[in-house]
Every structure is written in C-alpha cells, then in structure tokens.
JSON list of C-alpha atoms and ligand atoms in Angstrom, two decimals:
[
{"chain": "A", "resi": 10, "resn": "MET", "atom": "CA", "xyz": [98.33, 116.08, 96.67]},
{"chain": "A", "resi": 11, "resn": "SER", "atom": "CA", "xyz": [98.09, 116.74, 93.08]},
{"chain": "A", "resi": 12, "resn": "GLY", "atom": "CA", "xyz": [100.24, 116.18, 90.66]},
{"chain": "A", "resi": 13, "resn": "CYS", "atom": "CA", "xyz": [101.39, 113.33, 93.05]},
{"chain": "A", "resi": 14, "resn": "VAL", "atom": "CA", "xyz": [102.18, 110.21, 91.38]},
{"chain": "A", "resi": 15, "resn": "PHE", "atom": "CA", "xyz": [102.32, 108.54, 94.88]},
{"chain": "A", "resi": 16, "resn": "CYS", "atom": "CA", "xyz": [99.41, 110.58, 96.33]},
{"chain": "A", "resi": 17, "resn": "LYS", "atom": "CA", "xyz": [97.38, 109.21, 92.55]},
{"chain": "A", "resi": 18, "resn": "ILE", "atom": "CA", "xyz": [98.58, 105.23, 93.16]},
{"chain": "A", "resi": 19, "resn": "ALA", "atom": "CA", "xyz": [96.49, 106.38, 97.11]},
{"chain": "A", "resi": 20, "resn": "ALA", "atom": "CA", "xyz": [93.97, 107.19, 95.54]},
{"chain": "A", "resi": 21, "resn": "GLY", "atom": "CA", "xyz": [92.85, 105.11, 93.18]},
{"chain": "A", "resi": 22, "resn": "GLU", "atom": "CA", "xyz": [93.75, 107.50, 90.28]},
{"chain": "A", "resi": 23, "resn": "ILE", "atom": "CA", "xyz": [96.51, 105.78, 88.78]},
{"chain": "A", "resi": 24, "resn": "PRO", "atom": "CA", "xyz": [97.09, 101.48, 88.49]},
{"chain": "A", "resi": 25, "resn": "ALA", "atom": "CA", "xyz": [100.09, 99.54, 90.74]},
{"chain": "A", "resi": 26, "resn": "LYS", "atom": "CA", "xyz": [99.64, 96.50, 91.58]},
{"chain": "A", "resi": 27, "resn": "ILE", "atom": "CA", "xyz": [98.67, 96.22, 95.71]},
{"chain": "A", "resi": 28, "resn": "ILE", "atom": "CA", "xyz": [100.10, 94.34, 98.05]},
{"chain": "A", "resi": 29, "resn": "LYS", "atom": "CA", "xyz": [99.09, 94.85, 101.41]},
{"chain": "A", "resi": 30, "resn": "LYS", "atom": "CA", "xyz": [96.75, 98.78, 103.03]},
{"chain": "A", "resi": 31, "resn": "GLY", "atom": "CA", "xyz": [96.75, 99.19, 106.55]},
{"chain": "A", "resi": 32, "resn": "ASP", "atom": "CA", "xyz": [95.57, 102.03, 108.63]},
{"chain": "A", "resi": 33, "resn": "GLY", "atom": "CA", "xyz": [96.66, 104.67, 106.08]},
{"chain": "A", "resi": 34, "resn": "ILE", "atom": "CA", "xyz": [99.10, 102.99, 104.82]},
{"chain": "A", "resi": 35, "resn": "LEU", "atom": "CA", "xyz": [99.99, 100.94, 101.17]},
{"chain": "A", "resi": 36, "resn": "ALA", "atom": "CA", "xyz": [101.86, 98.79, 99.56]},
{"chain": "A", "resi": 37, "resn": "PHE", "atom": "CA", "xyz": [102.45, 98.79, 96.55]},
{"chain": "A", "resi": 38, "resn": "ALA", "atom": "CA", "xyz": [105.15, 97.17, 93.94]},
{"chain": "A", "resi": 39, "resn": "ASP", "atom": "CA", "xyz": [108.10, 99.12, 92.44]},
{"chain": "A", "resi": 40, "resn": "LEU", "atom": "CA", "xyz": [107.50, 100.04, 88.90]},
{"chain": "A", "resi": 41, "resn": "ASN", "atom": "CA", "xyz": [111.52, 99.00, 88.40]},
{"chain": "A", "resi": 42, "resn": "PRO", "atom": "CA", "xyz": [112.28, 96.57, 90.54]},
{"chain": "A", "resi": 43, "resn": "GLN", "atom": "CA", "xyz": [116.03, 97.12, 91.88]},
{"chain": "A", "resi": 44, "resn": "ALA", "atom": "CA", "xyz": [115.05, 93.36, 93.56]},
{"chain": "A", "resi": 45, "resn": "PRO", "atom": "CA", "xyz": [113.43, 90.54, 92.56]},
{"chain": "A", "resi": 46, "resn": "THR", "atom": "CA", "xyz": [111.54, 91.76, 95.42]},
{"chain": "A", "resi": 47, "resn": "HIS", "atom": "CA", "xyz": [110.80, 95.85, 95.63]},
{"chain": "A", "resi": 48, "resn": "LEU", "atom": "CA", "xyz": [107.97, 97.30, 97.27]},
{"chain": "A", "resi": 49, "resn": "LEU", "atom": "CA", "xyz": [107.08, 100.49, 98.59]},
{"chain": "A", "resi": 50, "resn": "ILE", "atom": "CA", "xyz": [105.20, 101.05, 101.55]},
{"chain": "A", "resi": 51, "resn": "ILE", "atom": "CA", "xyz": [103.57, 104.83, 101.86]},
{"chain": "A", "resi": 52, "resn": "PRO", "atom": "CA", "xyz": [101.17, 106.65, 103.99]},
{"chain": "A", "resi": 53, "resn": "THR", "atom": "CA", "xyz": [98.01, 107.65, 101.74]},
{"chain": "A", "resi": 54, "resn": "ILE", "atom": "CA", "xyz": [98.58, 111.06, 103.47]},
{"chain": "A", "resi": 55, "resn": "HIS", "atom": "CA", "xyz": [100.97, 113.39, 101.12]},
{"chain": "A", "resi": 56, "resn": "ILE", "atom": "CA", "xyz": [103.82, 113.99, 103.42]},
{"chain": "A", "resi": 57, "resn": "GLY", "atom": "CA", "xyz": [106.72, 115.48, 100.74]},
{"chain": "A", "resi": 58, "resn": "SER", "atom": "CA", "xyz": [109.41, 113.35, 102.95]},
{"chain": "A", "resi": 59, "resn": "LEU", "atom": "CA", "xyz": [111.40, 111.76, 106.00]},
{"chain": "A", "resi": 60, "resn": "ASN", "atom": "CA", "xyz": [112.35, 115.46, 106.59]},
{"chain": "A", "resi": 61, "resn": "ASP", "atom": "CA", "xyz": [108.55, 116.58, 106.93]},
{"chain": "A", "resi": 62, "resn": "ALA", "atom": "CA", "xyz": [107.77, 113.62, 108.70]},
{"chain": "A", "resi": 63, "resn": "LYS", "atom": "CA", "xyz": [106.09, 115.13, 111.41]},
{"chain": "A", "resi": 64, "resn": "ASP", "atom": "CA", "xyz": [104.67, 112.00, 113.73]},
{"chain": "A", "resi": 65, "resn": "PRO", "atom": "CA", "xyz": [107.44, 109.60, 115.25]},
{"chain": "A", "resi": 66, "resn": "GLN", "atom": "CA", "xyz": [105.08, 107.43, 115.70]},
{"chain": "A", "resi": 67, "resn": "LEU", "atom": "CA", "xyz": [103.47, 107.03, 111.85]},
{"chain": "A", "resi": 68, "resn": "LEU", "atom": "CA", "xyz": [107.38, 106.84, 110.61]},
{"chain": "A", "resi": 69, "resn": "GLY", "atom": "CA", "xyz": [107.50, 104.36, 113.67]},
{"chain": "A", "resi": 70, "resn": "THR", "atom": "CA", "xyz": [104.34, 102.86, 111.73]},
{"chain": "A", "resi": 71, "resn": "LEU", "atom": "CA", "xyz": [105.64, 102.34, 108.79]},
{"chain": "A", "resi": 72, "resn": "LEU", "atom": "CA", "xyz": [108.31, 101.49, 109.43]},
{"chain": "A", "resi": 73, "resn": "ALA", "atom": "CA", "xyz": [106.37, 98.07, 111.34]},
{"chain": "A", "resi": 74, "resn": "PHE", "atom": "CA", "xyz": [104.13, 98.03, 108.04]},
{"chain": "A", "resi": 75, "resn": "ALA", "atom": "CA", "xyz": [107.72, 97.07, 106.30]},
{"chain": "A", "resi": 76, "resn": "ARG", "atom": "CA", "xyz": [108.55, 94.63, 108.38]},
{"chain": "A", "resi": 77, "resn": "ASP", "atom": "CA", "xyz": [105.46, 92.78, 109.17]},
{"chain": "A", "resi": 78, "resn": "LEU", "atom": "CA", "xyz": [105.17, 93.22, 104.45]},
{"chain": "A", "resi": 79, "resn": "ALA", "atom": "CA", "xyz": [108.51, 91.26, 105.01]},
{"chain": "A", "resi": 80, "resn": "LYS", "atom": "CA", "xyz": [108.40, 87.72, 107.04]},
{"chain": "A", "resi": 81, "resn": "GLU", "atom": "CA", "xyz": [104.27, 88.21, 105.02]},
{"chain": "A", "resi": 82, "resn": "GLN", "atom": "CA", "xyz": [107.09, 87.66, 101.67]},
{"chain": "A", "resi": 83, "resn": "LYS", "atom": "CA", "xyz": [108.95, 85.05, 103.03]},
{"chain": "A", "resi": 84, "resn": "LEU", "atom": "CA", "xyz": [111.68, 87.38, 103.51]},
{"chain": "A", "resi": 85, "resn": "ASP", "atom": "CA", "xyz": [112.79, 87.63, 106.99]},
{"chain": "A", "resi": 86, "resn": "THR", "atom": "CA", "xyz": [115.09, 85.01, 108.05]},
{"chain": "A", "resi": 87, "resn": "ARG", "atom": "CA", "xyz": [116.82, 86.06, 104.64]},
{"chain": "A", "resi": 88, "resn": "GLY", "atom": "CA", "xyz": [116.92, 89.26, 105.38]},
{"chain": "A", "resi": 89, "resn": "TYR", "atom": "CA", "xyz": [115.95, 92.70, 103.10]},
{"chain": "A", "resi": 90, "resn": "ARG", "atom": "CA", "xyz": [116.50, 95.81, 103.01]},
{"chain": "A", "resi": 91, "resn": "VAL", "atom": "CA", "xyz": [114.54, 98.71, 104.24]},
{"chain": "A", "resi": 92, "resn": "VAL", "atom": "CA", "xyz": [115.71, 102.20, 102.45]},
{"chain": "A", "resi": 93, "resn": "VAL", "atom": "CA", "xyz": [113.95, 105.71, 103.12]},
{"chain": "A", "resi": 94, "resn": "ASN", "atom": "CA", "xyz": [115.61, 107.85, 100.62]},
{"chain": "A", "resi": 95, "resn": "THR", "atom": "CA", "xyz": [115.64, 111.38, 101.09]},
{"chain": "A", "resi": 96, "resn": "ASN", "atom": "CA", "xyz": [116.57, 114.35, 98.75]},
{"chain": "A", "resi": 97, "resn": "PRO", "atom": "CA", "xyz": [118.48, 115.12, 95.60]},
{"chain": "A", "resi": 98, "resn": "ASP", "atom": "CA", "xyz": [122.07, 113.43, 97.17]},
{"chain": "A", "resi": 99, "resn": "GLY", "atom": "CA", "xyz": [119.40, 110.25, 99.00]},
{"chain": "A", "resi": 100, "resn": "GLY", "atom": "CA", "xyz": [118.28, 109.11, 95.55]},
{"chain": "A", "resi": 101, "resn": "GLN", "atom": "CA", "xyz": [114.74, 111.09, 96.22]},
{"chain": "A", "resi": 102, "resn": "THR", "atom": "CA", "xyz": [112.51, 111.08, 93.31]},
{"chain": "A", "resi": 103, "resn": "VAL", "atom": "CA", "xyz": [108.98, 111.10, 94.11]},
{"chain": "A", "resi": 104, "resn": "PHE", "atom": "CA", "xyz": [108.60, 113.21, 96.23]},
{"chain": "A", "resi": 105, "resn": "HIS", "atom": "CA", "xyz": [106.01, 111.58, 98.65]},
{"chain": "A", "resi": 106, "resn": "LEU", "atom": "CA", "xyz": [107.69, 109.72, 101.41]},
{"chain": "A", "resi": 107, "resn": "HIS", "atom": "CA", "xyz": [108.66, 105.88, 101.02]},
{"chain": "A", "resi": 108, "resn": "LEU", "atom": "CA", "xyz": [109.80, 103.75, 102.52]},
{"chain": "A", "resi": 109, "resn": "HIS", "atom": "CA", "xyz": [111.37, 100.96, 99.72]},
{"chain": "A", "resi": 110, "resn": "LEU", "atom": "CA", "xyz": [110.67, 96.77, 100.75]},
{"chain": "A", "resi": 111, "resn": "LEU", "atom": "CA", "xyz": [114.09, 95.28, 98.87]},
{"chain": "A", "resi": 112, "resn": "GLY", "atom": "CA", "xyz": [114.74, 91.39, 99.32]},
{"chain": "A", "resi": 113, "resn": "GLY", "atom": "CA", "xyz": [115.46, 88.15, 97.81]},
{"chain": "A", "resi": 114, "resn": "ARG", "atom": "CA", "xyz": [118.67, 88.79, 97.63]},
{"chain": "A", "resi": 115, "resn": "PRO", "atom": "CA", "xyz": [121.98, 89.66, 99.01]},
{"chain": "A", "resi": 116, "resn": "MET", "atom": "CA", "xyz": [122.15, 93.89, 99.28]},
{"chain": "A", "resi": 117, "resn": "GLU", "atom": "CA", "xyz": [125.87, 94.79, 98.36]},
{"chain": "A", "resi": 118, "resn": "TRP", "atom": "CA", "xyz": [126.90, 97.76, 101.26]},
{"chain": "A", "resi": 119, "resn": "PRO", "atom": "CA", "xyz": [127.97, 100.28, 100.96]},
{"chain": "A", "resi": 120, "resn": "PRO", "atom": "CA", "xyz": [125.45, 101.32, 99.33]},
{"chain": "A", "resi": 121, "resn": "GLY", "atom": "CA", "xyz": [126.40, 103.08, 95.85]},
{"chain": "B", "resi": 205, "resn": "AMP", "atom": "P1", "xyz": [113.09, 107.48, 94.81]},
{"chain": "B", "resi": 205, "resn": "AMP", "atom": "O1", "xyz": [113.96, 107.56, 94.08]},
{"chain": "B", "resi": 205, "resn": "AMP", "atom": "O2", "xyz": [113.12, 106.74, 96.52]},
{"chain": "B", "resi": 205, "resn": "AMP", "atom": "O3", "xyz": [112.03, 108.51, 94.71]},
{"chain": "B", "resi": 205, "resn": "AMP", "atom": "O4", "xyz": [112.12, 106.35, 94.48]},
{"chain": "B", "resi": 205, "resn": "AMP", "atom": "C1", "xyz": [111.00, 106.13, 93.70]},
{"chain": "B", "resi": 205, "resn": "AMP", "atom": "C2", "xyz": [110.32, 104.26, 93.42]},
{"chain": "B", "resi": 205, "resn": "AMP", "atom": "O5", "xyz": [109.73, 105.15, 93.10]},
{"chain": "B", "resi": 205, "resn": "AMP", "atom": "C3", "xyz": [111.25, 104.09, 92.14]},
{"chain": "B", "resi": 205, "resn": "AMP", "atom": "O6", "xyz": [111.94, 103.27, 92.89]},
{"chain": "B", "resi": 205, "resn": "AMP", "atom": "C4", "xyz": [110.49, 104.14, 91.27]},
{"chain": "B", "resi": 205, "resn": "AMP", "atom": "O7", "xyz": [110.40, 102.82, 90.15]},
{"chain": "B", "resi": 205, "resn": "AMP", "atom": "C5", "xyz": [108.89, 103.84, 91.73]},
{"chain": "B", "resi": 205, "resn": "AMP", "atom": "N1", "xyz": [108.41, 104.41, 90.74]},
{"chain": "B", "resi": 205, "resn": "AMP", "atom": "C6", "xyz": [108.10, 105.62, 90.13]},
{"chain": "B", "resi": 205, "resn": "AMP", "atom": "N2", "xyz": [107.09, 105.69, 89.76]},
{"chain": "B", "resi": 205, "resn": "AMP", "atom": "C7", "xyz": [106.14, 104.38, 89.94]},
{"chain": "B", "resi": 205, "resn": "AMP", "atom": "C8", "xyz": [104.53, 104.32, 90.05]},
{"chain": "B", "resi": 205, "resn": "AMP", "atom": "N3", "xyz": [104.55, 104.81, 88.77]},
{"chain": "B", "resi": 205, "resn": "AMP", "atom": "N4", "xyz": [104.19, 103.48, 89.90]},
{"chain": "B", "resi": 205, "resn": "AMP", "atom": "C9", "xyz": [104.64, 101.75, 91.08]},
{"chain": "B", "resi": 205, "resn": "AMP", "atom": "N5", "xyz": [106.36, 102.74, 90.97]},
{"chain": "B", "resi": 205, "resn": "AMP", "atom": "C10", "xyz": [106.73, 104.08, 90.90]},
{"chain": "B", "resi": 206, "resn": "ZN", "atom": "ZN1", "xyz": [101.91, 112.51, 97.79]}
]
C-alpha cells in the first residue's frame, strides 16, 4: 500500500535493521526501542490492523514466528512480551499489522 512505512520496509524502499525473514513475514528492529530487545514482526502484505486480519492461519504463523525469534534472541527462558496494539485506544500508530517482541528486562503489569 503506497504511503505505508512498513510496506516500504518490506519492499526494501526504506532502510531497516532486518533481523529475520520468513515466508511472507519480516522481523526488524524498532526505530525507538522500549526494551533492550525490541523487534517488530510484520506480514509483508498490507493488513491495516488486527481488526482487518481475516486469515487465522496467518495470525498463528506470525505468533509462532515471534516465539521462534524470541528463542533465537535467547529471551525464551527469562521471558518476553508480544504485543499487538490495535487502533487509537490500543496505542497503534503505524497502520500495518505488527507484533512487538519486547525482552531483555522485566516487564510491568498493568501496561500503561
Ligand atoms: P505501534 O504504536 O504499535 O503502531 O508501533 C509502531 C512502532 O513502529 C513504534 O514502536 C515505532 O517506534 C516503530 N516504527 C515506526 N517507524 C519505524 C521505522 N521506519 N523503522 C522501525 N520502526 C519504526
Ligand atoms: Zn503496509
């Protein structure tokens, strides 16, 4: 989708620190990290938000990809958080579906 920053990253049109590639999935470093490890996992096709994700298999694949990436980043034993912010009250600012993988420090609950 033209104008979508994450579509542009997926197309290689703007730079990002790519961490892992999968079949229709990409993980890259967040530009403004909120934890020692803060990665974003996206489908390479444009899906605006979790509300727009029609394919439950894709959602499962994204979650498993995040889990595998957490293990590769050696976050699995101590733990990590996977977050999907959705629409304004959820804190979504980029309207291309993405999972945040956060780790490397204890997380607080409840989230802000
Ligand atoms: P959200 O608020 O859940 O929509 O998260 C959007 C995330 O994308 C934020 O954590 C931003 O720091 C991150 N972000 C925005 N633009 C870029 C970019 N060009 N490269 C990497 N991360 C980005
Ligand atoms: Zn997009």
